[in-house]
Structures are given as structure tokens and as C-alpha cells.
Tab-separated table of C-alpha atoms and ligand atoms in Angstrom:
chain	number	residue	atom	x	y	z
A	618	MET	CA	11.850	0.182	-5.558
A	619	ASP	CA	13.408	-2.668	-3.921
A	620	VAL	CA	11.503	-5.483	-1.962
A	621	VAL	CA	13.420	-6.778	0.994
A	622	LYS	CA	12.518	-9.195	3.514
A	623	ILE	CA	13.283	-7.934	6.844
A	624	ASN	CA	13.956	-10.636	9.299
A	625	ILE	CA	12.851	-9.764	12.776
A	626	ASP	CA	13.639	-10.683	15.885
A	627	THR	CA	10.496	-12.311	17.324
A	628	ALA	CA	10.681	-16.067	17.582
A	629	ALA	CA	8.174	-17.961	15.306
A	630	PRO	CA	5.467	-19.487	17.477
A	631	ALA	CA	5.454	-23.504	17.572
A	632	PHE	CA	1.881	-23.548	16.684
A	633	PRO	CA	0.838	-20.147	14.656
A	634	GLU	CA	-2.836	-19.321	15.202
A	635	ALA	CA	-2.142	-17.144	11.907
A	636	SER	CA	0.266	-16.556	9.318
A	637	ILE	CA	0.477	-12.001	8.846
A	638	LEU	CA	2.054	-10.363	6.104
A	639	ILE	CA	3.595	-6.860	7.103
A	640	ILE	CA	4.209	-4.472	3.932
A	641	TYR	CA	6.455	-1.881	5.231
A	642	THR	CA	6.143	1.201	2.782
A	643	GLY	CA	7.694	4.185	5.051
A	644	GLY	CA	5.514	6.791	6.726
A	645	THR	CA	5.593	8.192	10.155
A	646	VAL	CA	5.077	4.923	11.695
A	647	GLY	CA	8.476	4.029	11.090
A	648	MET	CA	10.527	6.593	12.183
A	649	VAL	CA	12.778	7.177	15.085
A	650	TYR	CA	14.836	10.152	16.220
A	651	ASP	CA	18.476	9.867	15.492
A	652	GLU	CA	21.215	11.339	17.656
A	653	LYS	CA	20.938	14.613	16.178
A	654	HIS	CA	17.166	14.382	16.485
A	655	HIS	CA	16.061	14.019	12.880
A	656	LEU	CA	13.345	11.561	12.219
A	657	ILE	CA	15.281	8.528	10.003
A	658	PRO	CA	13.322	5.417	9.108
A	659	PHE	CA	13.424	2.977	11.360
A	660	ASN	CA	15.345	-0.808	11.310
A	661	PHE	CA	12.372	-2.939	11.348
A	662	SER	CA	14.362	-5.618	12.207
A	663	GLN	CA	14.134	-4.329	15.988
A	664	ILE	CA	10.761	-4.404	15.904
A	665	GLN	CA	9.975	-6.135	18.904
A	666	GLU	CA	12.084	-3.966	20.508
A	667	LYS	CA	9.833	-0.655	19.701
A	668	VAL	CA	6.630	-3.297	20.324
A	669	PRO	CA	7.262	-5.899	23.163
A	670	GLU	CA	3.919	-6.829	22.554
A	671	LEU	CA	4.331	-8.903	19.547
A	672	GLY	CA	5.939	-11.504	21.511
A	673	ASN	CA	2.577	-12.402	23.040
A	674	PHE	CA	1.067	-13.477	19.688
A	675	LYS	CA	0.875	-16.288	18.431
A	676	TYR	CA	1.239	-15.347	14.919
A	677	LEU	CA	3.737	-15.912	12.419
A	678	LEU	CA	5.043	-12.572	11.081
A	679	THR	CA	6.734	-11.827	7.903
A	680	VAL	CA	8.028	-8.675	7.101
A	681	LEU	CA	8.576	-7.157	3.056
A	682	SER	CA	9.786	-3.819	3.074
A	683	ILE	CA	9.356	-1.924	-0.104
A	684	GLU	CA	12.920	0.157	-0.328
A	685	PRO	CA	13.878	2.871	0.197
A	686	ALA	CA	10.932	3.805	2.521
A	687	ILE	CA	8.814	6.974	1.284
A	688	ASP	CA	7.161	9.370	2.849
A	689	SER	CA	3.513	8.731	1.169
A	690	SER	CA	3.341	12.277	-0.255
A	691	ASN	CA	5.468	10.288	-2.795
A	692	VAL	CA	3.275	7.298	-3.364
A	693	SER	CA	2.766	6.241	-7.096
A	694	PRO	CA	0.642	3.916	-8.790
A	695	GLU	CA	3.718	1.962	-9.617
A	696	ASP	CA	3.656	1.436	-5.644
A	697	TRP	CA	0.123	0.135	-5.333
A	698	LEU	CA	0.776	-2.488	-8.261
A	699	LEU	CA	4.014	-3.599	-6.486
A	700	MET	CA	1.978	-3.849	-3.398
A	701	ALA	CA	-0.874	-5.736	-5.087
A	702	LYS	CA	1.548	-7.970	-6.593
A	703	LEU	CA	3.181	-8.997	-3.272
A	704	ILE	CA	0.076	-9.803	-1.937
A	705	GLU	CA	-1.173	-11.770	-4.980
A	706	GLU	CA	2.540	-13.617	-4.475
A	707	ASN	CA	2.075	-14.473	-0.700
A	708	TYR	CA	-1.605	-15.024	-0.988
A	709	ALA	CA	-1.887	-18.640	-0.588
A	710	ASN	CA	-0.067	-18.673	2.375
A	711	HIS	CA	-0.788	-15.882	4.849
A	712	ASP	CA	-4.330	-15.220	6.563
A	713	GLY	CA	-4.046	-11.429	6.374
A	714	PHE	CA	-2.134	-8.667	5.450
A	715	VAL	CA	-1.129	-5.459	6.909
A	716	VAL	CA	0.466	-2.180	5.132
A	717	LEU	CA	2.215	0.368	6.793
A	718	HIS	CA	1.839	3.339	5.084
A	719	GLY	CA	1.900	6.900	5.888
A	720	THR	CA	-0.999	8.915	6.424
A	721	ASP	CA	-1.049	11.578	4.217
A	722	THR	CA	-2.407	9.359	1.213
A	723	MET	CA	-3.319	6.185	2.565
A	724	ALA	CA	-6.661	6.790	1.769
A	725	TYR	CA	-5.745	7.016	-1.806
A	726	SER	CA	-3.626	3.642	-1.794
A	727	ALA	CA	-6.172	1.974	-0.163
A	728	SER	CA	-8.857	3.072	-2.191
A	729	ALA	CA	-6.645	1.915	-5.328
A	730	LEU	CA	-5.851	-1.680	-3.599
A	731	SER	CA	-9.421	-2.232	-3.253
A	732	TYR	CA	-10.286	-1.834	-7.298
A	733	LEU	CA	-6.788	-4.233	-7.661
A	734	LEU	CA	-7.640	-6.888	-5.115
A	735	GLU	CA	-10.859	-8.338	-7.083
A	736	ASP	CA	-12.726	-11.085	-5.165
A	737	LEU	CA	-10.515	-10.768	-1.952
A	738	ASP	CA	-10.958	-13.101	0.731
A	739	LYS	CA	-8.608	-11.857	3.316
A	740	PRO	CA	-8.074	-8.851	5.528
A	741	VAL	CA	-5.653	-6.137	4.080
A	742	ILE	CA	-5.208	-3.541	7.057
A	743	PHE	CA	-3.757	-0.481	6.099
A	744	THR	CA	-2.283	1.123	9.338
A	745	GLY	CA	0.052	4.108	10.413
A	746	ALA	CA	0.722	6.662	13.270
A	747	GLN	CA	0.520	10.516	14.002
A	748	VAL	CA	3.549	9.909	16.215
A	749	PRO	CA	6.848	7.654	15.385
A	750	ILE	CA	7.150	4.493	16.514
A	751	GLY	CA	10.433	5.439	17.898
A	752	ARG	CA	8.769	8.249	20.723
A	753	THR	CA	7.109	7.434	23.882
A	754	ARG	CA	3.564	8.428	22.881
A	755	THR	CA	3.237	6.861	19.861
A	756	ASP	CA	0.035	5.478	18.348
A	757	ALA	CA	2.228	2.951	16.159
A	758	ARG	CA	2.060	0.343	18.544
A	759	ALA	CA	-1.685	0.384	19.313
A	760	ASN	CA	-2.575	0.840	15.975
A	761	LEU	CA	-0.394	-2.061	14.910
A	762	ILE	CA	-1.408	-4.627	17.780
A	763	SER	CA	-5.146	-4.079	16.447
A	764	ALA	CA	-4.430	-4.249	13.108
A	765	LEU	CA	-2.349	-7.601	13.359
A	766	GLN	CA	-5.081	-9.028	15.386
A	767	ILE	CA	-7.946	-7.891	12.679
A	768	ALA	CA	-5.969	-9.296	10.065
A	769	ALA	CA	-5.984	-12.544	11.795
A	770	THR	CA	-9.560	-13.063	12.939
A	771	LYS	CA	-11.028	-15.336	11.753
A	772	ILE	CA	-14.922	-16.863	12.312
A	773	ASN	CA	-15.627	-20.710	11.055
A	774	GLY	CA	-11.804	-20.511	9.210
A	775	ARG	CA	-13.255	-17.597	7.055
A	776	SER	CA	-11.716	-14.068	7.851
A	777	VAL	CA	-14.100	-11.767	9.224
A	778	VAL	CA	-12.935	-8.859	7.107
A	779	PRO	CA	-12.009	-9.854	3.303
A	780	GLU	CA	-11.849	-6.237	2.261
A	781	VAL	CA	-9.071	-3.525	1.875
A	782	CYS	CA	-9.388	-1.393	5.408
A	783	ILE	CA	-7.614	1.332	7.417
A	784	TYR	CA	-7.412	0.513	11.224
A	785	PHE	CA	-6.559	3.807	12.693
A	786	HIS	CA	-7.288	5.046	16.716
A	787	ASN	CA	-9.448	2.152	17.119
A	788	LEU	CA	-11.546	2.532	13.606
A	789	LEU	CA	-11.593	0.103	10.970
A	790	ILE	CA	-13.142	1.835	8.135
A	791	ARG	CA	-13.617	0.394	4.286
A	792	GLY	CA	-10.430	1.512	2.632
A	793	ASN	CA	-12.725	3.275	-0.142
A	794	ARG	CA	-14.586	5.245	2.139
A	795	ALA	CA	-11.708	6.264	4.150
A	796	LYS	CA	-10.851	10.145	4.321
A	797	LYS	CA	-8.124	11.863	6.349
A	798	VAL	CA	-9.478	14.500	8.481
A	799	GLU	CA	-6.686	15.111	10.925
A	800	SER	CA	-3.272	16.023	10.525
A	801	ARG	CA	-2.659	16.902	14.534
A	802	HIS	CA	-4.653	14.388	16.670
A	803	PHE	CA	-4.808	10.802	17.033
A	804	ASN	CA	-8.098	10.355	14.947
A	805	ALA	CA	-6.626	11.054	11.803
A	806	PHE	CA	-9.044	9.227	10.206
A	807	LYS	CA	-13.170	8.935	9.058
A	808	SER	CA	-15.388	7.102	7.104
A	809	GLU	CA	-17.406	9.125	4.669
A	810	ASN	CA	-20.932	8.278	3.787
A	811	TYR	CA	-20.406	4.445	5.401
A	812	PRO	CA	-20.488	3.144	8.812
A	813	LEU	CA	-17.738	1.730	10.398
A	814	LEU	CA	-16.396	-1.794	9.910
A	815	ALA	CA	-15.260	-2.305	13.574
A	816	LYS	CA	-14.715	-0.421	16.440
A	817	ALA	CA	-11.844	-1.294	19.327
A	818	GLY	CA	-12.321	-0.589	22.879
A	819	ILE	CA	-12.224	-3.588	25.380
A	820	SER	CA	-13.074	-5.701	22.599
A	821	ILE	CA	-13.093	-5.407	18.930
A	822	ASP	CA	-16.457	-5.216	17.948
A	823	PHE	CA	-17.237	-6.075	14.002
A	824	TYR	CA	-20.025	-4.491	12.568
A	825	ASP	CA	-21.086	-7.643	10.307
A	826	GLY	CA	-23.996	-6.185	8.221
A	827	ALA	CA	-21.370	-3.349	6.903
A	828	ILE	CA	-18.737	-5.714	5.892
A	829	LEU	CA	-18.516	-6.611	2.254
A	830	PRO	CA	-19.727	-10.963	1.797
A	831	HIS	CA	-16.851	-13.162	0.904
A	832	PRO	CA	-16.855	-13.516	-2.812
A	833	GLN	CA	-17.773	-16.408	-4.820
A	834	LEU	CA	-14.889	-16.162	-7.150
A	835	SER	CA	-10.620	-16.596	-6.436
A	836	LEU	CA	-8.704	-13.442	-6.556
A	837	LYS	CA	-8.036	-12.102	-9.178
A	838	VAL	CA	-5.504	-8.919	-9.371
A	839	HIS	CA	-5.256	-6.524	-11.764
A	840	ARG	CA	-2.222	-5.194	-13.197
A	841	GLN	CA	-2.964	-1.635	-15.155
A	842	LEU	CA	-3.595	1.496	-13.606
A	843	ASP	CA	-3.886	4.669	-16.161
A	844	ASN	CA	-2.658	8.080	-14.251
A	845	ARG	CA	-4.020	10.624	-17.021
A	846	MET	CA	-6.552	11.931	-14.947
A	847	ALA	CA	-7.125	15.492	-13.266
A	848	ILE	CA	-9.451	16.543	-10.489
A	849	LEU	CA	-11.298	19.601	-11.231
A	850	LYS	CA	-12.226	21.535	-7.974
A	851	LEU	CA	-14.919	24.014	-8.954
A	852	PHE	CA	-15.150	27.214	-6.760
A	853	PRO	CA	-17.144	30.963	-7.458
A	854	GLY	CA	-15.281	32.367	-9.749
A	855	ILE	CA	-13.437	29.877	-11.438
A	856	THR	CA	-11.850	31.212	-14.781
A	857	PRO	CA	-12.277	29.906	-18.468
A	858	GLN	CA	-8.516	29.857	-18.472
A	859	VAL	CA	-8.141	27.606	-15.969
A	860	VAL	CA	-11.101	25.040	-16.668
A	861	ARG	CA	-9.509	24.944	-20.025
A	862	SER	CA	-5.938	24.240	-18.920
A	863	ILE	CA	-7.435	21.099	-17.354
A	864	LEU	CA	-9.917	19.825	-19.724
A	865	GLU	CA	-7.660	20.053	-22.524
A	866	ALA	CA	-4.179	19.007	-20.673
A	867	PRO	CA	-2.331	16.668	-23.343
A	868	GLY	CA	-3.739	13.058	-22.931
A	869	LEU	CA	-5.976	13.688	-20.238
A	870	ARG	CA	-8.533	10.805	-20.357
A	871	GLY	CA	-10.292	11.118	-16.848
A	872	VAL	CA	-11.341	13.692	-14.813
A	873	VAL	CA	-13.155	14.252	-11.127
A	874	LEU	CA	-15.281	17.127	-10.961
A	875	GLU	CA	-15.498	18.249	-7.910
A	876	THR	CA	-19.266	20.312	-7.725
A	877	PHE	CA	-21.308	22.103	-4.900
A	878	GLY	CA	-23.850	20.236	-2.785
A	879	ALA	CA	-25.782	17.791	-4.642
A	880	GLY	CA	-23.392	17.634	-7.658
A	881	ASN	CA	-24.570	21.263	-8.615
A	882	ALA	CA	-22.280	23.504	-11.119
A	883	PRO	CA	-22.849	26.851	-12.430
A	884	THR	CA	-24.498	27.054	-15.395
A	885	SER	CA	-22.270	29.629	-17.584
A	886	ALA	CA	-22.054	28.794	-21.281
A	887	TRP	CA	-18.719	28.425	-21.152
A	888	LEU	CA	-17.883	26.135	-18.460
A	889	LEU	CA	-20.798	23.877	-20.054
A	890	GLU	CA	-19.074	24.036	-23.469
A	891	LEU	CA	-15.906	23.279	-22.175
A	892	LEU	CA	-17.451	20.557	-20.543
A	893	GLN	CA	-19.103	19.095	-23.233
A	894	SER	CA	-16.644	19.374	-25.476
A	895	ALA	CA	-14.159	17.156	-23.129
A	896	VAL	CA	-17.224	14.288	-22.810
A	897	HIS	CA	-17.244	14.190	-26.559
A	898	ARG	CA	-13.614	13.984	-26.874
A	899	GLY	CA	-14.095	10.833	-24.812
A	900	ILE	CA	-12.908	11.927	-21.572
A	901	TYR	CA	-14.764	10.631	-18.680
A	902	ILE	CA	-16.184	13.093	-16.091
A	903	LEU	CA	-16.842	11.706	-12.553
A	904	ASN	CA	-18.951	14.003	-10.613
A	905	VAL	CA	-18.166	13.936	-6.899
A	906	SER	CA	-19.660	16.480	-4.195
A	907	GLN	CA	-17.578	18.767	-2.407
A	908	CYS	CA	-19.284	17.996	0.682
A	909	ASP	CA	-18.013	15.749	3.048
A	910	GLU	CA	-21.491	13.677	3.697
A	911	GLY	CA	-24.622	13.275	1.469
A	912	ARG	CA	-23.933	12.403	-2.587
A	913	VAL	CA	-24.120	13.809	-5.726
A	914	ASP	CA	-27.848	13.538	-7.412
A	915	GLN	CA	-27.830	15.029	-11.136
A	916	GLY	CA	-30.928	16.558	-12.127
A	917	ARG	CA	-32.290	17.404	-8.907
A	918	TYR	CA	-31.364	20.952	-9.402
A	919	GLU	CA	-31.669	22.555	-12.493
A	920	THR	CA	-27.634	23.197	-12.243
A	921	SER	CA	-26.714	19.570	-12.532
A	922	LYS	CA	-29.412	18.581	-15.139
A	923	HIS	CA	-27.268	20.282	-17.746
A	924	LEU	CA	-24.340	17.750	-16.677
A	925	LEU	CA	-26.459	14.682	-16.464
A	926	ASN	CA	-27.504	15.656	-20.198
A	927	MET	CA	-24.112	16.092	-21.422
A	928	GLY	CA	-23.257	12.287	-20.421
A	929	ILE	CA	-21.188	13.370	-17.051
A	930	ILE	CA	-21.227	10.413	-14.714
A	931	GLY	CA	-22.869	10.998	-11.285
A	932	GLY	CA	-20.344	9.492	-8.418
A	933	ALA	CA	-22.882	9.471	-6.007
A	934	ASP	CA	-21.349	9.395	-2.343
A	935	ILE	CA	-17.812	8.198	-3.590
A	936	THR	CA	-15.070	10.041	-1.616
A	937	THR	CA	-12.483	12.087	-4.196
A	938	GLU	CA	-9.818	9.317	-3.393
A	939	ALA	CA	-11.865	7.062	-4.491
A	940	ALA	CA	-13.150	8.267	-7.590
A	941	ILE	CA	-9.599	9.276	-8.847
A	942	THR	CA	-8.232	5.668	-8.154
A	943	LYS	CA	-11.284	3.935	-9.890
A	944	LEU	CA	-10.686	6.183	-12.929
A	945	MET	CA	-7.166	5.205	-12.549
A	946	PHE	CA	-8.462	1.537	-12.443
A	947	VAL	CA	-11.267	1.615	-14.705
A	948	LEU	CA	-9.657	3.251	-17.479
A	949	GLY	CA	-6.464	1.257	-16.737
A	950	GLN	CA	-8.878	-1.641	-18.338
A	951	GLU	CA	-9.261	-0.376	-21.685
A	952	LEU	CA	-12.739	-1.614	-22.165
A	953	ASP	CA	-15.159	-0.554	-24.690
A	954	HIS	CA	-17.500	2.486	-23.906
A	955	GLU	CA	-20.724	1.235	-22.621
A	956	GLN	CA	-18.319	-1.290	-19.936
A	957	THR	CA	-16.559	2.029	-18.911
A	958	ILE	CA	-19.609	3.688	-18.284
A	959	ARG	CA	-21.182	1.263	-16.225
A	960	LEU	CA	-18.321	0.581	-13.976
A	961	LEU	CA	-17.811	4.074	-13.506
A	962	GLY	CA	-21.244	4.898	-12.539
A	963	GLY	CA	-21.525	1.453	-10.478
A	964	ASN	CA	-20.520	-0.297	-7.123
A	965	LEU	CA	-17.196	-2.047	-7.297
A	966	ARG	CA	-15.479	-2.595	-4.138
A	967	GLY	CA	-18.398	-1.265	-1.996
A	968	GLU	CA	-17.211	2.554	-2.316
A	969	VAL	CA	-20.567	3.815	-3.591
A	970	SER	CA	-24.061	3.672	-2.094
A	971	LEU	CA	-26.243	3.325	-5.291
B	1472	LIG	N1	3.811	12.336	5.749
B	1472	LIG	C1	3.356	11.368	6.453
B	1472	LIG	C2	3.212	10.449	5.434
B	1472	LIG	O1	2.076	10.240	5.413
B	1472	LIG	C3	2.489	11.187	7.718
B	1472	LIG	C4	2.235	10.180	8.271
B	1472	LIG	O2	3.052	9.163	8.394
B	1472	LIG	O3	1.521	10.030	9.306
B	1472	LIG	O4	4.208	9.563	5.110
């Protein structure tokens, strides 16, 4: 992976209103058609040609491109650490950050960044597009323009949204509450179990009560993620062989257990034994509901009481994307058992309502 600074054609304003760093990672947003009608990554230095409105802004724009540009299905924890590092290195001299990213895994990346950037006091806005920037009906232009505006918005000299967010199709969503729900239409993301942070119409309306407060401490960027994790999605009829192959995977450190309803699981003896044995071997299991709305409430039903008793951690209303990245982040810190349990069951960046 290389980081390349792209010189864009927009003239720098004499008196910039804000200084924004754009980090371009790839995805549909940055694609154009070549003469053979294949989608290829767009030459970002020509951004103003595709988005002439950029010339209307009085923003100082800097673009860093992570190369090669990737389809976000290929994103990895190393990419997240690199994005966090780029934000850290450019934090002091920028007012906000816009990350251009494929939509497929944007909710994972935004969740991971939310954990890596502790005490963030500036906006980090992920955005992308469903239709490539090179096409007439692209949504890239509108998404990018509003994301830049949100990243630049301040009140009394402070950013309005000091959070990692996803801006897409008029909605500003906390990054670790976002879920990709559409692969065809423009409304690709929804906010799960949490209100919107802002909505763009004729103006951009920010919902202050939903936005995280400004931190008291300065930014701390974390540098470790542990990806020895698994997601185990239960279904009626799941076999011991499948569950065992996951829970006994060599080196496994954490599991997101996707359960039914309010955190319920079958009470078959073999399943409970396999789960209990995993917990005894030091594997951290976070119970997350398969329902899009609602929350895990371990102990409410008999079918979740056993999970609670054996030391499985209730994930409350967290999304799977935020849960798997939370495991990577917390276990990456190599804390003692009590602290690990406390962080996994707690609210780190607004990803759960407790
Ligand atoms: N496959 C693309 C990606 O996630 C889809 C997109 O950008 O919307 O990179």
C-alpha cells in the first residue's frame, strides 16, 4: 500500500474557510468508464472536472490516495490502521476529514475508525456512491459535496460533528451505527437503533442531541487491531460440526454470536457445552441480535439465561459490524480480563445504548 498526494485542479482560495483532507481509498465512487466500457479507477486529479461545484467552496482541499485503489470488499485491518495514521498525521492542520470508500464494507471501516480514534474532536465523514462518478446520474457528486460541507461546519470555532460518521443520500449516520441495506437504490445506509445525526434537505439540519459531546482530552490514535475473530450466526438446525469448526479454530480470540430476537439461542446440551468450553479457553463471546432493531437482553428468556450464566457478554443493541470491530479493537489492546470484559460490555464510542 502506498499513499500518494494528489494535486487537484481546484485553485486554493485566498482566505480558506476550512481545510479538509480527503482520503481516497477506492470503491464505485472513484470509477469511470474507459473506451471499452470497463469501470476503471478515476484519475483523482481531475475531480474538479467531474465535480465543478468544488470551485464554489472556499475550502483548502488536500487529497491523499491510498494506492492501489480497492473495491472495499478487499479492505483489511491494515487499511484501517493506515487511515487512522493519516488522520493522526494531518489532524493538527485540518478541520475535518472525508474518506471516499466503497459502500460494501463502509460500515465496518467507519466502526473500526471510531474505535481507533479516541477523543476525536473533528469530523471524519465516510462517503461513497452507488453510481460511479463518471456517469451522468451519479450520486457521488451530491454525496461528496455534502460530506465536505459537513466536515467543514463549525459553531463557535468547533466542529459540529466530532465523530466518525457515514454521510450517504442525505443522511448523516454515526459510523458505528450504520448498516448497508441497499445495493441497488441510492439509500444504501440506515442507522440502526440510533437517531440520525443530521439530514440534508434545503439545508443540512444537525440533530445536536444525538451527536457525541466534544471530548475533554486530546486525540489518542490506537495502533493495534487483532483480527483473530469469527462471526457465528445461529440458525435452526445448525450442526455441532459447524459450531465446533468455528469455536475450535486455531488461535481464535473472540466471537460475535448472532442470536435470535432478544439474544436467545437453542438450549441443546451440545451447543451450550461448546460455548462454555470456548469461554473457559479464554475466548470472548459477544452476543448480538439478528434483529435489525431491538436489543439483546440476556436472561429475559430461559433461552438466553444460560448464555448469561456462562460468561457470554451481552452486546445490547450493537450492530454486527460494530461488534466484530469492537472485538478486534479491545482484544488488540491486550488488557487484563476484567478490563477486557468491561470494555466489551461498555459503551466506547456511542456504538451501544446501555
Ligand atoms: N463494490 C464496491 C465497493 O464497495 C461497491 C461500492 O463502492 O458501492 O467498493
